[in-house]
Amino acid sequence: MNDVRLDTNFVDYLIVASYFVVVLGVGFAAKRYIKSSLDYFLSGRSLPAWITGLAFISANLGATEVLGMAANGAQYGIATVNYYWIGAIPAMVFLGLVMMPFYYGSKVRSVPEYLLLRFNKQSHVFNSVTFAIATILIAGVNLFALALVLKLLLGWPIIVGIVVAAVIVAGYITLGGLSSAIYNEVLQFFVILAALIPITVIGLHAVGGWDGLKEKVRAGDLGEAGLHALQGTNPGDVTNPIGATWIGIVFGLGFVLAFGYWTTNFAEVQRALSAKDLSAAQRTPLIGAIPKLFLPFVMILPGIIAIVVIEGLGSGDPNMEYNNAIPLLMNQYLPNGMLGIALTGLMASFMAGVAANVSAFNTVVTTDLVEPYIKPNMPDEWYINFGRFATIGGIVISIGTALIASSYDNLMNYLQALFSIFNAPLFATFIIGMFWKRMTPAAGLWGLIAGTVTAATLFIGYKAGWINFGSDLDQSMWGAGSAFVVDGIVTVIVTYMTKPKPIEELQGLVYGMANEDEAPKRKLAWWESPKLLGFGVLAGATALTIVFW
């Protein structure tokens, strides 16, 4: 956005400034309750399921969702809903019902720490380092998006906006740790909805309702294909805007990318690990899945509205990038006051994305790298202080990675490429290691390395023009699928060439050997049943997919 600026006034500025004051106030309030490193990094494992559930979904409502999904809606149409009903809900249910008993029952403080217990130090270090890199790259995406909004609001240069945004987020995370992040994420969830619902309702009314929107989409570049989720995905007859087959969507996106992200991304899993007991931990992603069912109607729909009402969107003009769909709609439809609320919602979403990744970064760097390998046996207070230092360091590095994100006109394409490289091979290692006792520590390391290298090679080959795919998203789906398969093959080969861990060392870490003391301490009400919640949201996702087929 070189010249675009929103028509804001004093009321809008006051609303935004008030929100920043509240956010920092939460950080100061949370600081009073930090007595140990467990309090700082995992909120003392004391939070109720509804808090962790809303924080779980809010942590994902960063630039990926708000700018990225609207951008994809404008570029690809209804097919973008596959990121929710196929590419999120099943994986969130699997995390809650199958994987949380292993994570929570083993008492790990992070996802990489599970690899230490299940495999060895080498796997632990490799994943800790790659995870730290991934979280900082993703935090940079959200910093860049937040800087875009500050440019719209105040006309600041992008780099100034990035630095100011970084200082605000660093302030409340450094003060209050994970508790500060989680309580702010719950607040941000409602602020984000307050921003997006008016844009969607007013925009939909302006185009003549749902029927009017469909008519305009059919008449535009997307055509009829832009109104369907899965039509035109048969191999050999691909007509959908994404350029992917149903195999790529179901296996690459729905299985590998989705399960890789939702089940192994510590920025999300950390919220569930902060729950007060195993039942609450299991319900965390399942509660988050309920709003996830309906978010496409306020995330993707505005992008589709934008492509039919904003002339030149996606034309190559820097002011008309797909990433700008939401801000341009805000400027076109919202009056002052409501514009301030919408801007606050955008900022809240990007701050949630930065905070989720930076809080995960400081936990992994401190508990998975510094404490076990660099500075072991230090006083607890030392690790809390180092965690605060790691927060500031992570934010500073994120400023640099935000500049990388600024080179992409569709942030979702960039994020999916990152997920295919960092999350897809990790999921293969996790899922095989959890369900196959024979898998060896060496296999855990070499499978992970092979999968990561495979995905990175395909990404580089595509960007260099050596390998052709239907689109950036098609490349991410195939990159993720290839990484998963290669990881699995290498894992099996190395397993049969090396020695497994003694079976007694796998207690609480593999299927069939859950820790008995993690059973619920009280009888759950019927509506608290994780299985009921899980199958309920799966049924909802299936029904919605059929409706928009």
Coordinates of C-alpha atoms in Angstrom, one line a residue:
M1 CA 0.0 0.0 0.0
N2 CA 1.9 3.0 -1.2
D3 CA -0.7 5.8 -1.2
V4 CA -3.9 4.4 0.3
R5 CA -5.0 5.8 3.7
L6 CA -8.2 5.4 5.5
D7 CA -10.5 8.4 6.2
T8 CA -10.1 8.2 9.9
N9 CA -10.8 10.9 12.6
F10 CA -10.3 11.6 16.3
V11 CA -13.0 9.1 17.4
D12 CA -11.2 6.2 15.5
Y13 CA -7.8 7.1 17.0
L14 CA -9.4 7.2 20.5
I15 CA -10.9 3.7 20.1
V16 CA -7.6 2.3 18.9
A17 CA -5.6 4.0 21.7
S18 CA -8.0 2.8 24.3
Y19 CA -7.5 -0.8 23.1
F20 CA -3.8 -0.5 23.4
V21 CA -4.1 0.7 27.0
V22 CA -6.3 -2.2 27.9
V23 CA -3.9 -4.7 26.3
L24 CA -0.9 -3.4 28.2
G25 CA -3.1 -3.3 31.4
V26 CA -3.7 -7.0 31.1
G27 CA 0.0 -7.5 30.9
F28 CA 0.6 -5.6 34.1
A29 CA -2.2 -7.5 35.8
A30 CA -1.0 -10.9 34.8
K31 CA 2.5 -10.1 36.0
R32 CA 1.3 -10.2 39.6
Y33 CA 0.5 -13.9 39.4
I34 CA 3.8 -15.1 38.0
K35 CA 5.5 -17.1 40.8
S36 CA 7.4 -19.7 38.8
S37 CA 8.6 -20.5 35.3
L38 CA 5.5 -22.8 34.9
D39 CA 3.3 -19.8 35.6
Y40 CA 5.2 -17.7 33.0
F41 CA 5.4 -20.3 30.2
L42 CA 2.2 -22.4 30.8
S43 CA 0.0 -20.3 33.1
G44 CA 0.6 -22.8 35.9
R45 CA -1.6 -25.3 34.0
S46 CA -4.6 -23.8 35.7
L47 CA -7.0 -22.3 33.1
P48 CA -10.6 -23.5 32.4
A49 CA -11.4 -25.0 29.0
W50 CA -13.5 -22.1 27.7
I51 CA -10.7 -19.7 28.2
T52 CA -8.1 -21.9 26.6
G53 CA -10.5 -22.9 23.8
L54 CA -11.2 -19.2 22.8
A55 CA -7.5 -18.5 23.1
F56 CA -6.7 -21.5 21.0
I57 CA -8.8 -20.2 18.1
S58 CA -7.8 -16.5 18.7
A59 CA -4.1 -17.4 18.5
N60 CA -4.8 -18.6 14.9
L61 CA -6.7 -15.4 14.0
G62 CA -3.7 -13.5 12.8
A63 CA -2.7 -12.3 9.4
T64 CA -3.2 -15.9 8.2
E65 CA -6.9 -15.6 8.8
V66 CA -8.0 -12.0 8.5
L67 CA -5.9 -10.7 5.6
G68 CA -4.8 -14.1 4.2
M69 CA -8.2 -15.7 4.0
A70 CA -9.9 -12.6 2.6
A71 CA -7.1 -12.4 0.0
N72 CA -7.7 -16.1 -0.9
G73 CA -11.4 -15.4 -1.0
A74 CA -10.8 -12.7 -3.6
Q75 CA -8.3 -14.8 -5.5
Y76 CA -9.8 -18.2 -5.4
G77 CA -13.5 -17.8 -4.3
I78 CA -15.5 -20.3 -2.3
A79 CA -12.8 -23.0 -2.7
T80 CA -11.0 -21.2 0.2
V81 CA -13.5 -22.8 2.6
N82 CA -11.5 -26.0 2.3
Y83 CA -9.0 -24.5 4.7
Y84 CA -11.6 -24.6 7.4
W85 CA -13.9 -27.6 6.9
I86 CA -11.3 -30.0 5.4
G87 CA -8.1 -28.2 6.3
A88 CA -8.8 -27.5 10.0
I89 CA -11.8 -29.1 11.7
P90 CA -10.7 -32.8 11.4
A91 CA -7.2 -32.0 12.6
M92 CA -8.5 -30.1 15.6
V93 CA -10.7 -33.0 16.5
F94 CA -7.8 -35.4 16.2
L95 CA -5.6 -33.2 18.4
G96 CA -8.3 -33.1 21.1
L97 CA -9.3 -36.7 21.1
V98 CA -6.1 -38.5 20.2
M99 CA -3.0 -36.4 20.7
M100 CA -3.7 -34.3 23.8
P101 CA -3.6 -37.4 26.2
F102 CA 0.0 -37.9 25.1
Y103 CA 1.0 -34.2 25.3
Y104 CA -0.7 -33.5 28.6
G105 CA -0.2 -36.9 30.2
S106 CA 3.6 -36.8 29.5
K107 CA 3.8 -33.4 31.3
V108 CA 5.8 -31.9 28.5
R109 CA 6.1 -28.1 28.5
S110 CA 6.4 -27.9 24.7
V111 CA 6.0 -29.9 21.5
P112 CA 9.7 -30.4 20.9
E113 CA 10.1 -31.7 24.5
Y114 CA 7.9 -34.7 23.4
L115 CA 10.5 -35.6 20.8
L116 CA 13.2 -35.6 23.5
L117 CA 11.2 -38.1 25.6
R118 CA 10.1 -40.2 22.7
F119 CA 13.3 -40.2 20.6
N120 CA 16.6 -38.5 21.6
K121 CA 18.4 -35.2 22.1
Q122 CA 19.3 -34.9 18.5
S123 CA 15.7 -34.9 17.4
H124 CA 14.8 -32.6 20.2
V125 CA 17.5 -30.0 19.2
F126 CA 16.7 -30.2 15.5
N127 CA 13.0 -29.6 16.0
S128 CA 13.6 -26.9 18.6
V129 CA 15.7 -24.9 16.2
T130 CA 13.5 -25.4 13.2
F131 CA 10.4 -24.5 15.3
A132 CA 12.0 -21.4 16.6
I133 CA 12.8 -20.3 13.1
A134 CA 9.3 -21.0 11.9
T135 CA 7.6 -19.1 14.8
I136 CA 9.7 -16.0 14.1
L137 CA 9.0 -16.2 10.4
I138 CA 5.2 -16.4 11.1
A139 CA 5.4 -13.7 13.8
G140 CA 7.0 -11.5 11.1
V141 CA 3.9 -12.0 8.8
N142 CA 1.7 -10.7 11.5
L143 CA 4.0 -7.8 12.3
F144 CA 3.9 -6.8 8.7
A145 CA 0.1 -7.0 8.6
L146 CA -0.1 -4.9 11.7
A147 CA 2.2 -2.3 10.1
L148 CA 0.0 -2.2 7.1
V149 CA -2.9 -1.2 9.3
L150 CA -0.9 1.5 11.1
K151 CA 0.1 2.9 7.6
L152 CA -3.6 3.0 6.7
L153 CA -4.5 4.7 10.0
L154 CA -1.6 7.1 10.4
G155 CA 0.2 7.1 7.1
W156 CA 3.4 5.8 8.8
P157 CA 6.1 4.1 6.7
I158 CA 5.9 0.3 6.9
I159 CA 9.2 0.0 8.8
V160 CA 8.0 2.5 11.5
G161 CA 4.7 0.6 11.9
I162 CA 6.6 -2.7 12.2
V163 CA 8.8 -1.3 15.0
V164 CA 5.9 0.3 16.9
A165 CA 3.8 -2.8 16.7
A166 CA 6.7 -4.9 17.9
V167 CA 7.2 -2.7 21.0
I168 CA 3.5 -3.0 22.0
V169 CA 3.4 -6.8 21.7
A170 CA 6.8 -7.2 23.4
G171 CA 5.5 -5.0 26.3
Y172 CA 2.5 -7.2 27.3
I173 CA 4.2 -10.6 26.6
T174 CA 7.4 -9.6 28.5
L175 CA 5.3 -8.5 31.5
G176 CA 2.7 -11.3 31.8
G177 CA 4.0 -14.3 29.9
L178 CA 1.5 -16.8 28.5
S179 CA -1.3 -15.7 30.8
S180 CA -1.1 -12.2 29.4
A181 CA -1.2 -13.6 25.9
I182 CA -4.1 -15.9 26.6
Y183 CA -6.4 -13.4 28.3
N184 CA -5.6 -10.8 25.7
E185 CA -6.4 -13.4 23.0
V186 CA -9.9 -14.0 24.5
L187 CA -10.5 -10.3 24.4
Q188 CA -9.1 -10.1 20.9
F189 CA -11.5 -12.9 19.7
F190 CA -14.6 -10.7 20.4
V191 CA -12.9 -7.5 19.1
I192 CA -12.1 -9.3 15.8
L193 CA -15.7 -10.4 15.4
A194 CA -16.9 -6.9 16.1
A195 CA -14.7 -5.7 13.3
L196 CA -15.5 -8.3 10.7
I197 CA -19.3 -8.8 11.1
P198 CA -20.2 -5.2 10.1
I199 CA -18.0 -5.3 7.0
T200 CA -19.6 -8.6 5.9
V201 CA -23.2 -7.6 6.5
I202 CA -22.9 -4.1 4.9
G203 CA -20.9 -5.5 2.0
L204 CA -23.3 -8.3 1.4
H205 CA -26.2 -5.8 1.4
A206 CA -24.4 -3.6 -1.0
V207 CA -24.1 -6.3 -3.7
G208 CA -27.7 -7.4 -3.4
G209 CA -27.4 -10.2 -0.8
W210 CA -26.2 -13.7 -1.4
D211 CA -28.0 -14.0 -4.8
G212 CA -26.6 -10.7 -6.0
L213 CA -23.1 -11.8 -4.9
K214 CA -23.3 -15.1 -6.8
E215 CA -24.5 -13.3 -9.9
K216 CA -21.6 -10.8 -9.8
V217 CA -19.0 -13.6 -9.2
R218 CA -20.3 -15.6 -12.2
A219 CA -19.9 -12.5 -14.3
G220 CA -16.4 -11.9 -13.1
D221 CA -13.0 -13.6 -13.7
L222 CA -13.7 -16.3 -11.1
G223 CA -16.9 -17.4 -12.9
E224 CA -19.1 -20.3 -11.8
A225 CA -16.0 -22.1 -10.5
G226 CA -15.6 -19.4 -7.8
L227 CA -18.8 -20.5 -6.1
H228 CA -17.9 -24.1 -5.3
A229 CA -15.6 -25.8 -2.8
L230 CA -14.8 -29.0 -4.5
Q231 CA -16.3 -29.0 -8.0
G232 CA -13.7 -29.1 -10.8
T233 CA -11.1 -31.0 -8.8
N234 CA -11.0 -34.3 -10.7
P235 CA -7.5 -35.3 -11.9
G236 CA -7.1 -34.5 -15.6
D237 CA -10.1 -32.1 -15.5
V238 CA -9.0 -29.4 -13.0
T239 CA -11.1 -26.2 -13.4
N240 CA -11.2 -24.9 -9.8
P241 CA -9.4 -21.5 -9.2
I242 CA -6.8 -23.1 -6.9
G243 CA -5.6 -25.4 -9.7
A244 CA -5.6 -28.4 -7.3
T245 CA -7.1 -31.9 -7.5
W246 CA -9.2 -33.4 -4.8
I247 CA -6.2 -35.6 -4.0
G248 CA -4.1 -32.5 -3.3
I249 CA -6.9 -30.9 -1.3
V250 CA -7.8 -34.0 0.8
F251 CA -4.3 -35.5 1.3
G252 CA -2.0 -32.5 1.0
L253 CA -4.2 -29.9 2.7
G254 CA -6.7 -31.9 4.7
F255 CA -4.3 -34.5 6.1
V256 CA -0.7 -33.4 5.9
L257 CA -0.8 -29.6 6.1
A258 CA -3.8 -29.4 8.4
F259 CA -2.7 -32.2 10.8
G260 CA 0.9 -31.0 10.7
Y261 CA -0.1 -27.5 11.7
W262 CA -2.9 -28.1 14.2
T263 CA -1.3 -31.1 16.0
T264 CA 2.3 -30.1 16.2
N265 CA 2.3 -26.3 16.1
F266 CA 3.3 -25.3 19.7
A267 CA 1.8 -21.8 19.3
E268 CA -1.6 -23.6 19.3
V269 CA -0.8 -26.7 21.5
Q270 CA 0.6 -24.4 24.2
R271 CA -2.9 -23.0 24.9
A272 CA -4.2 -26.5 25.5
L273 CA -1.2 -27.4 27.7
S274 CA -2.2 -24.5 30.0
A275 CA -5.6 -26.1 30.8
K276 CA -6.3 -27.2 34.3
D277 CA -6.7 -30.9 33.6
L278 CA -6.7 -33.5 30.8
S279 CA -10.4 -33.1 30.1
A280 CA -10.0 -29.3 29.7
A281 CA -6.9 -29.8 27.6
Q282 CA -8.8 -32.2 25.2
R283 CA -11.8 -29.8 25.0
T284 CA -9.6 -26.8 24.2
P285 CA -9.2 -27.5 20.4
L286 CA -12.8 -28.8 20.3
I287 CA -14.3 -25.6 21.7
G288 CA -12.1 -23.7 19.3
A289 CA -13.5 -25.8 16.4
I290 CA -17.0 -24.5 17.0
P291 CA -16.4 -20.9 15.9
K292 CA -14.0 -22.3 13.3
L293 CA -17.0 -23.8 11.5
F294 CA -18.6 -20.4 10.9
L295 CA -15.5 -18.1 10.5
P296 CA -15.5 -18.5 6.7
F297 CA -18.6 -16.3 6.6
V298 CA -16.7 -13.4 8.0
M299 CA -13.2 -14.2 6.8
I300 CA -13.6 -15.4 3.2
L301 CA -16.9 -13.8 2.3
P302 CA -15.5 -10.2 2.6
G303 CA -12.7 -11.2 0.1
I304 CA -15.3 -12.4 -2.4
I305 CA -17.3 -9.3 -1.9
A306 CA -14.2 -7.2 -2.5
I307 CA -13.3 -8.8 -5.8
V308 CA -16.7 -7.8 -7.3
V309 CA -17.0 -4.3 -5.8
I310 CA -13.4 -3.0 -5.8
E311 CA -12.3 -2.4 -9.4
G312 CA -8.7 -3.5 -10.1
L313 CA -8.2 -5.6 -7.0
G314 CA -5.4 -8.1 -7.7
S315 CA -4.4 -6.2 -10.9
G316 CA -0.8 -5.8 -10.0
D317 CA -1.1 -2.3 -8.6
P318 CA 0.7 -2.2 -5.2
N319 CA -2.4 -0.5 -3.8
M320 CA -4.7 -3.2 -5.1
E321 CA -3.0 -6.4 -3.8
Y322 CA -5.3 -9.2 -2.6
N323 CA -4.0 -8.6 0.9
N324 CA -5.7 -5.2 0.9
A325 CA -9.2 -6.6 0.4
I326 CA -10.4 -6.1 4.0
P327 CA -8.9 -2.6 4.5
L328 CA -10.3 -1.4 1.2
L329 CA -13.8 -2.7 2.1
M330 CA -13.5 -1.0 5.5
N331 CA -12.7 2.3 3.8
Q332 CA -15.5 1.9 1.3
Y333 CA -18.4 0.9 3.7
L334 CA -17.7 1.9 7.3
P335 CA -18.4 5.3 8.9
N336 CA -16.1 6.8 11.5
G337 CA -16.4 5.2 14.9
M338 CA -17.3 1.9 13.3
L339 CA -14.1 2.3 11.3
G340 CA -12.1 2.7 14.5
I341 CA -13.7 -0.5 15.9
A342 CA -12.8 -2.4 12.6
L343 CA -9.2 -1.1 12.7
T344 CA -8.9 -2.2 16.4
G345 CA -10.2 -5.6 15.3
L346 CA -7.6 -5.9 12.6
M347 CA -4.8 -4.8 15.0
A348 CA -6.1 -7.3 17.6
S349 CA -6.0 -10.1 15.1
F350 CA -2.4 -9.4 14.1
M351 CA -1.3 -8.8 17.7
A352 CA -2.8 -12.2 18.6
G353 CA -0.8 -13.8 15.8
V354 CA 2.5 -12.2 16.9
A355 CA 1.9 -12.9 20.6
A356 CA 1.0 -16.6 20.0
N357 CA 4.2 -17.2 18.1
V358 CA 6.5 -15.1 20.3
S359 CA 5.2 -16.7 23.5
A360 CA 5.8 -20.1 21.9
F361 CA 9.3 -19.0 20.8
N362 CA 10.3 -17.8 24.2
T363 CA 9.1 -21.1 25.8
V364 CA 11.0 -23.3 23.3
V365 CA 14.2 -21.3 23.4
T366 CA 14.2 -21.3 27.2
T367 CA 12.9 -24.7 28.1
D368 CA 14.1 -26.7 25.1
L369 CA 17.5 -25.2 24.3
V370 CA 18.9 -23.0 27.1
E371 CA 17.7 -24.9 30.2
P372 CA 18.7 -28.5 29.1
Y373 CA 21.8 -27.7 27.0
I374 CA 23.3 -24.3 27.7
K375 CA 22.4 -23.3 31.3
P376 CA 21.1 -26.3 33.2
N377 CA 20.3 -26.2 37.0
M378 CA 19.8 -22.5 37.3
P379 CA 17.3 -20.9 39.7
D380 CA 13.7 -20.8 38.5
E381 CA 13.8 -16.9 38.5
W382 CA 16.7 -17.0 36.1
Y383 CA 14.7 -18.9 33.5
I384 CA 11.8 -16.4 33.9
N385 CA 14.1 -13.5 33.3
F386 CA 15.7 -15.3 30.4
G387 CA 12.2 -16.0 28.9
R388 CA 11.5 -12.2 29.0
F389 CA 14.9 -11.6 27.3
A390 CA 14.0 -14.3 24.7
T391 CA 10.7 -12.5 24.1
I392 CA 12.5 -9.2 23.3
G393 CA 15.0 -11.1 21.1
G394 CA 12.3 -12.9 19.2
I395 CA 10.4 -9.6 18.6
V396 CA 13.6 -7.9 17.2
I397 CA 14.3 -10.8 14.9
S398 CA 10.6 -10.7 13.8
I399 CA 11.1 -7.2 12.6
G400 CA 13.6 -8.5 10.0
T401 CA 11.3 -11.4 9.0
A402 CA 8.4 -8.9 8.6
L403 CA 10.4 -7.4 5.7
I404 CA 10.5 -10.9 4.0
A405 CA 6.7 -11.2 4.3
S406 CA 6.3 -7.7 2.7
S407 CA 7.5 -9.2 -0.6
Y408 CA 4.3 -11.4 -0.9
D409 CA 1.1 -10.0 -2.3
N410 CA -0.9 -12.9 -0.8
L411 CA 0.3 -13.7 2.8
M412 CA -1.6 -17.0 2.8
N413 CA 0.6 -18.4 0.0
Y414 CA 3.7 -17.6 2.0
L415 CA 2.4 -19.1 5.2
Q416 CA 1.3 -22.3 3.6
A417 CA 4.8 -22.7 2.1
L418 CA 6.2 -22.3 5.6
F419 CA 3.8 -24.9 7.0
S420 CA 4.7 -27.4 4.3
I421 CA 8.4 -27.1 5.2
F422 CA 8.2 -27.0 9.0
N423 CA 5.0 -28.8 10.0
A424 CA 4.3 -31.5 7.5
P425 CA 7.4 -33.6 8.2
L426 CA 7.0 -33.0 11.9
F427 CA 3.5 -34.5 11.8
A428 CA 4.8 -37.6 10.0
T429 CA 7.4 -38.1 12.7
F430 CA 4.8 -37.6 15.5
I431 CA 2.1 -39.7 14.2
I432 CA 4.3 -42.7 13.4
G433 CA 6.2 -42.3 16.7
M434 CA 2.9 -42.2 18.7
F435 CA 1.4 -45.3 17.1
W436 CA 4.4 -47.5 16.3
K437 CA 6.4 -48.5 19.4
R438 CA 9.2 -50.0 17.3
M439 CA 10.1 -46.6 15.7
T440 CA 13.7 -45.8 16.8
P441 CA 15.3 -42.6 18.0
A442 CA 17.5 -42.5 14.9
A443 CA 14.5 -42.8 12.7
G444 CA 12.9 -39.9 14.4
L445 CA 15.8 -37.7 13.6
W446 CA 16.5 -38.8 10.0
G447 CA 12.9 -39.0 8.9
L448 CA 12.4 -35.4 10.2
I449 CA 15.5 -34.1 8.3
A450 CA 14.5 -35.9 5.1
G451 CA 11.0 -34.6 5.1
T452 CA 12.1 -31.0 5.8
V453 CA 14.7 -31.1 3.1
T454 CA 12.2 -32.5 0.6
A455 CA 9.6 -29.8 1.2
A456 CA 12.3 -27.1 1.1
T457 CA 13.7 -28.4 -2.2
L458 CA 10.3 -28.4 -3.9
F459 CA 9.6 -24.9 -2.7
I460 CA 13.0 -23.6 -4.0
G461 CA 12.5 -25.6 -7.2
Y462 CA 9.1 -24.0 -7.8
K463 CA 10.3 -20.5 -7.0
A464 CA 13.3 -21.0 -9.3
G465 CA 11.1 -22.2 -12.1
W466 CA 12.6 -25.7 -12.3
I467 CA 9.3 -27.4 -11.2
N468 CA 5.8 -26.4 -12.3
F469 CA 2.6 -26.5 -10.1
G470 CA -0.9 -25.2 -10.7
S471 CA -0.5 -22.3 -8.2
D472 CA 1.4 -21.4 -5.1
L473 CA -1.2 -23.2 -3.0
D474 CA -0.9 -26.3 -5.2
Q475 CA 2.8 -26.3 -4.6
S476 CA 2.3 -26.1 -0.8
M477 CA -0.1 -29.1 -0.9
W478 CA 2.2 -31.2 -3.0
G479 CA 5.2 -30.1 -1.0
A480 CA 3.5 -31.1 2.3
G481 CA 2.4 -34.5 0.9
S482 CA 5.8 -35.3 -0.5
A483 CA 7.5 -34.3 2.8
F484 CA 5.1 -36.6 4.7
V485 CA 5.7 -39.6 2.3
V486 CA 9.5 -39.2 2.3
D487 CA 9.6 -38.8 6.1
G488 CA 7.6 -42.0 6.4
I489 CA 9.7 -44.0 4.0
V490 CA 13.0 -42.9 5.6
T491 CA 11.5 -43.6 9.1
V492 CA 10.6 -47.2 8.2
I493 CA 14.0 -47.9 6.6
V494 CA 16.0 -46.4 9.5
T495 CA 13.9 -48.1 12.1
Y496 CA 14.7 -51.6 10.8
M497 CA 18.4 -50.7 10.7
T498 CA 18.6 -49.3 14.2
K499 CA 17.8 -50.2 17.8
P500 CA 14.5 -49.1 19.4
K501 CA 14.1 -47.7 22.9
P502 CA 13.2 -50.1 25.7
I503 CA 9.5 -50.5 26.0
E504 CA 9.4 -49.3 29.6
E505 CA 10.8 -45.9 28.5
L506 CA 7.7 -45.3 26.3
Q507 CA 5.2 -45.1 29.1
G508 CA 2.8 -42.2 28.5
L509 CA 4.3 -41.5 25.1
V510 CA 2.8 -44.1 22.7
Y511 CA -0.7 -45.4 21.9
G512 CA -1.8 -48.1 24.4
M513 CA 0.5 -46.8 27.2
A514 CA -1.3 -43.8 28.5
N515 CA -0.6 -42.5 32.0
E516 CA -3.4 -43.8 34.3
D517 CA -3.2 -40.8 36.6
E518 CA -4.4 -38.6 33.8
A519 CA -8.0 -39.9 34.0
P520 CA -10.6 -37.2 34.9
K521 CA -10.8 -36.4 38.6
R522 CA -14.6 -35.9 38.5
K523 CA -17.5 -37.2 36.5
L524 CA -18.0 -35.0 33.4
A525 CA -21.4 -33.6 32.4
W526 CA -22.7 -35.0 29.1
W527 CA -22.1 -31.8 27.3
E528 CA -18.4 -31.8 28.5
S529 CA -17.7 -35.0 26.7
P530 CA -14.7 -34.5 24.3
K531 CA -16.1 -37.3 22.0
L532 CA -19.5 -35.6 21.7
L533 CA -17.9 -32.2 21.0
G534 CA -15.6 -33.8 18.4
F535 CA -18.2 -35.7 16.5
G536 CA -20.5 -32.8 16.6
V537 CA -18.1 -30.4 14.9
L538 CA -17.1 -33.1 12.4
A539 CA -20.8 -33.5 11.4
G540 CA -21.1 -29.7 11.1
A541 CA -18.1 -29.5 8.8
T542 CA -19.4 -32.3 6.6
A543 CA -22.8 -30.7 6.3
L544 CA -21.3 -27.3 5.3
T545 CA -19.0 -28.9 2.8
I546 CA -21.9 -30.6 1.1
V547 CA -23.9 -27.4 1.0
F548 CA -21.1 -25.5 -0.8
W549 CA -19.8 -28.4 -2.8

